[in-house]
XYZ file of C-alpha atoms in Angstrom:
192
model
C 0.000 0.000 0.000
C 2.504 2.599 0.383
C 3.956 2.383 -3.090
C 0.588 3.018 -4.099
C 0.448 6.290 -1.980
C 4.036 7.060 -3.074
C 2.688 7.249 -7.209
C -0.099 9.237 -5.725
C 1.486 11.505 -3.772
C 4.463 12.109 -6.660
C 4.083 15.107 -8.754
C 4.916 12.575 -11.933
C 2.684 10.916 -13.720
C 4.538 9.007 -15.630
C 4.541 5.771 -13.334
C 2.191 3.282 -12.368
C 2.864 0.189 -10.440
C 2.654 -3.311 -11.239
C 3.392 -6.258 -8.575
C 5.427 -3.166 -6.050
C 7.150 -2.443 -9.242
C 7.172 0.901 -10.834
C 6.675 1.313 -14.336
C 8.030 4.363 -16.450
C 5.213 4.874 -18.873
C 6.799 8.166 -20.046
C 4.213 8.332 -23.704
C 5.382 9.897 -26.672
C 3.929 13.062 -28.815
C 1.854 10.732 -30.689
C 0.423 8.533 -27.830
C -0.486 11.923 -25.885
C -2.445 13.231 -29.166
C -4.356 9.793 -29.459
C -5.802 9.838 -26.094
C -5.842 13.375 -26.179
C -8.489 13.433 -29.134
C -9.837 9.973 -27.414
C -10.876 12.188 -24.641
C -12.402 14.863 -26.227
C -14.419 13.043 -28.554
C -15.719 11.274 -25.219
C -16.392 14.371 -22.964
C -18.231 15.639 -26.252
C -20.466 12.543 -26.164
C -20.865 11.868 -22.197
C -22.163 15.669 -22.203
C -24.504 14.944 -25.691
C -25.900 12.015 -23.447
C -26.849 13.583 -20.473
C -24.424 10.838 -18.600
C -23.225 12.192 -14.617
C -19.972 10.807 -15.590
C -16.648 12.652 -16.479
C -13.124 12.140 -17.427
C -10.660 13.445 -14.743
C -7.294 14.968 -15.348
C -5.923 12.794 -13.556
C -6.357 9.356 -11.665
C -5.002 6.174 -10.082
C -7.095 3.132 -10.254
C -5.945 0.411 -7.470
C -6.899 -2.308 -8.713
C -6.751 -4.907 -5.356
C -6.259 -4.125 -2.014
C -3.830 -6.984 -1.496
C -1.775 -6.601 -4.175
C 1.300 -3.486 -5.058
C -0.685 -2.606 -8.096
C -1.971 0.753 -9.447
C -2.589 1.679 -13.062
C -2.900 4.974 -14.257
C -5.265 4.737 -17.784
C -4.845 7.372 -20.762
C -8.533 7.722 -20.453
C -11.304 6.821 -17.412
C -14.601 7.386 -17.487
C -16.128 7.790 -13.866
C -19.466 7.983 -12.647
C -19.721 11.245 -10.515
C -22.826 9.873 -8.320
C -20.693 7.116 -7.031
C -17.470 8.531 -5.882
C -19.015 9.105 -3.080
C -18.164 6.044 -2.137
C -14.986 6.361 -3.046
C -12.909 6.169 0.406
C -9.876 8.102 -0.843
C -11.517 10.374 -3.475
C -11.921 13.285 -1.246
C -7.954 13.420 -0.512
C -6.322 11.665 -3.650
C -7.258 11.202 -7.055
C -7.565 6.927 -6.167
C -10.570 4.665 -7.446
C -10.532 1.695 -5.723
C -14.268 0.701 -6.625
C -15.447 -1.069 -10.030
C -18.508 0.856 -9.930
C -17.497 3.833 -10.051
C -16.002 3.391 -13.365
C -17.859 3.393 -16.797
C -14.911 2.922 -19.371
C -11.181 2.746 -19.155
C -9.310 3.631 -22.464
C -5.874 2.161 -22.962
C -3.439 3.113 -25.739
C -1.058 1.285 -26.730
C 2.870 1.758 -26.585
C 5.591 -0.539 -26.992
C 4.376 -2.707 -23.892
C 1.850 -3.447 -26.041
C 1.828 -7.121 -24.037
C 0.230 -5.625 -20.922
C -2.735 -3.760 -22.398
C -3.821 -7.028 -24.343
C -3.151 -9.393 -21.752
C -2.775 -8.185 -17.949
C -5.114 -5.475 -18.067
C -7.325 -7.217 -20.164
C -7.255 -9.506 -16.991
C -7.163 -7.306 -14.628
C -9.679 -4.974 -15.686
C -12.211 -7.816 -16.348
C -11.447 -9.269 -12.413
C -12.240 -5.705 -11.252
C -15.351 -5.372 -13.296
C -14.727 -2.568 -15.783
C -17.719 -3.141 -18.175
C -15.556 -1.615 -21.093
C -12.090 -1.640 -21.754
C -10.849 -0.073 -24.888
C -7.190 -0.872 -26.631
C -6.513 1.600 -28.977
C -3.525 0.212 -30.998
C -3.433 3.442 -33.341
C 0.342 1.934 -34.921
C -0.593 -1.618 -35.247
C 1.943 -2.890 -32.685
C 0.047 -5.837 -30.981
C 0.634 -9.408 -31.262
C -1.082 -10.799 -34.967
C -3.040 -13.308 -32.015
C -4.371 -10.016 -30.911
C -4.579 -7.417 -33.972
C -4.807 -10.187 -37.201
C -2.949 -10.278 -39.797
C -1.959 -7.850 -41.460
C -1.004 -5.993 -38.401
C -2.809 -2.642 -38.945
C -4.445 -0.373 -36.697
C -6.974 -1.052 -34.148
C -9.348 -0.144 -31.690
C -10.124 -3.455 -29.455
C -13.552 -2.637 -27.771
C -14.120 -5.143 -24.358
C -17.312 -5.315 -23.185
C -17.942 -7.396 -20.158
C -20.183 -10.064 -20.213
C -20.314 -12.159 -16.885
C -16.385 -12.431 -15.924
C -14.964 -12.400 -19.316
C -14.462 -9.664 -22.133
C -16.197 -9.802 -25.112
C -13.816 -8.160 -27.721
C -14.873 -6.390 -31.213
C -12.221 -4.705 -33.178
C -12.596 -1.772 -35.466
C -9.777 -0.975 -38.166
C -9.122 2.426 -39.990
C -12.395 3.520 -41.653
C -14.715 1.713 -39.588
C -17.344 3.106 -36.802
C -16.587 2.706 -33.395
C -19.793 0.783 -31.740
C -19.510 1.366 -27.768
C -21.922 -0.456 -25.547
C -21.854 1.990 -22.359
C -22.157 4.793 -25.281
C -24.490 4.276 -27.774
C -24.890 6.684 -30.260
C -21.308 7.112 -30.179
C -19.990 7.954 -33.802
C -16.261 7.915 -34.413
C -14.170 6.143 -36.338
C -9.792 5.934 -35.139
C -9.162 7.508 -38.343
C -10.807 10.806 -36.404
C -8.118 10.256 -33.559
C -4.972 10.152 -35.254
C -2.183 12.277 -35.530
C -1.855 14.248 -38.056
């Protein structure tokens, strides 16, 4: 527990913390503009939906109280009316309940191995109900992405204690459970 208060309490986010291990996820100029743009395009729709939910600037999401592990997403969707049961909310930005998050948005770096297998795991134990991978350079395994290896936007939705996973390639409409409505495609998300 007190690595976990040590990444909250740090003025960098650039770590999170996996097994008491911290993890430099220091993103480059193109990952920042992807969920950048990922976020916007959200707060645009959570607002056009009437939704009590909101991205923050910044959060922490410990995942189990028994184990050193913290992740910090590119993009989390929380529900406003339930952080109040939140026990560290007030003090630190820490979620340590599933239901107070809608959506956690994940892109993808050169560690591509943890977003489509770890988190994938971990955020389904928790009980996100959607988990996106947003693979904007192609970089995942071909057992994840296909073949060819292209770009792609890996939308989990949970169903019992498993993901179900639907991926979207350049060109194609994004199709969000927890947002219907929702029209985007990753082509809109790029960098330019």
């Amino acid at each position: 527990m007190s690595y976990c208060y040590y990444i909250t309490y740090s003025n960098n986010p650039r770590y999170e913390l996996a097994d008491g291990e911290l993890i430099d996820r220091e993103p480059a100029e193109p990952h920042e503009t992807v969920a950048g743009k990922l976020a916007s395009k959200l707060s645009i729709e959570l607002e056009r939906q009437g939704h009590p939910w909101f991205i923050p600037r910044t959060c922490i999401v410990r995942l189990f109280t028994d184990a050193a592990t913290a992740r910090r997403p590119d993009v989390v969707v929380l529900d406003e009316t339930a952080l109040v049961n939140e026990p560290l909310w007030e003090r630190e930005p820490v979620i340590t309940l599933a239901t107070s998050i809608k959506l956690i948005v994940e892109v993808v770096s050169t560690n591509w191995e943890t977003d489509y297998a770890r988190k994938v795991e971990e955020y389904a134990l928790l009980g996100i109900p959607e988990y996106w991978i947003v693979d904007y350079r192609g970089l995942g395994g071909v057992a994840f992405i296909g073949r060819p290896k292209q770009p792609t936007i890996t939308v989990c939705q949970l169903v019992g204690e498993d993901y179900v996973q639907q991926q979207y390639r350049l060109g194609e409409t994004i199709v969000s459970p927890m947002l219907p409505g929702l029209t985007f495609k990753l082509d809109d998300v790029l960098s330019r």
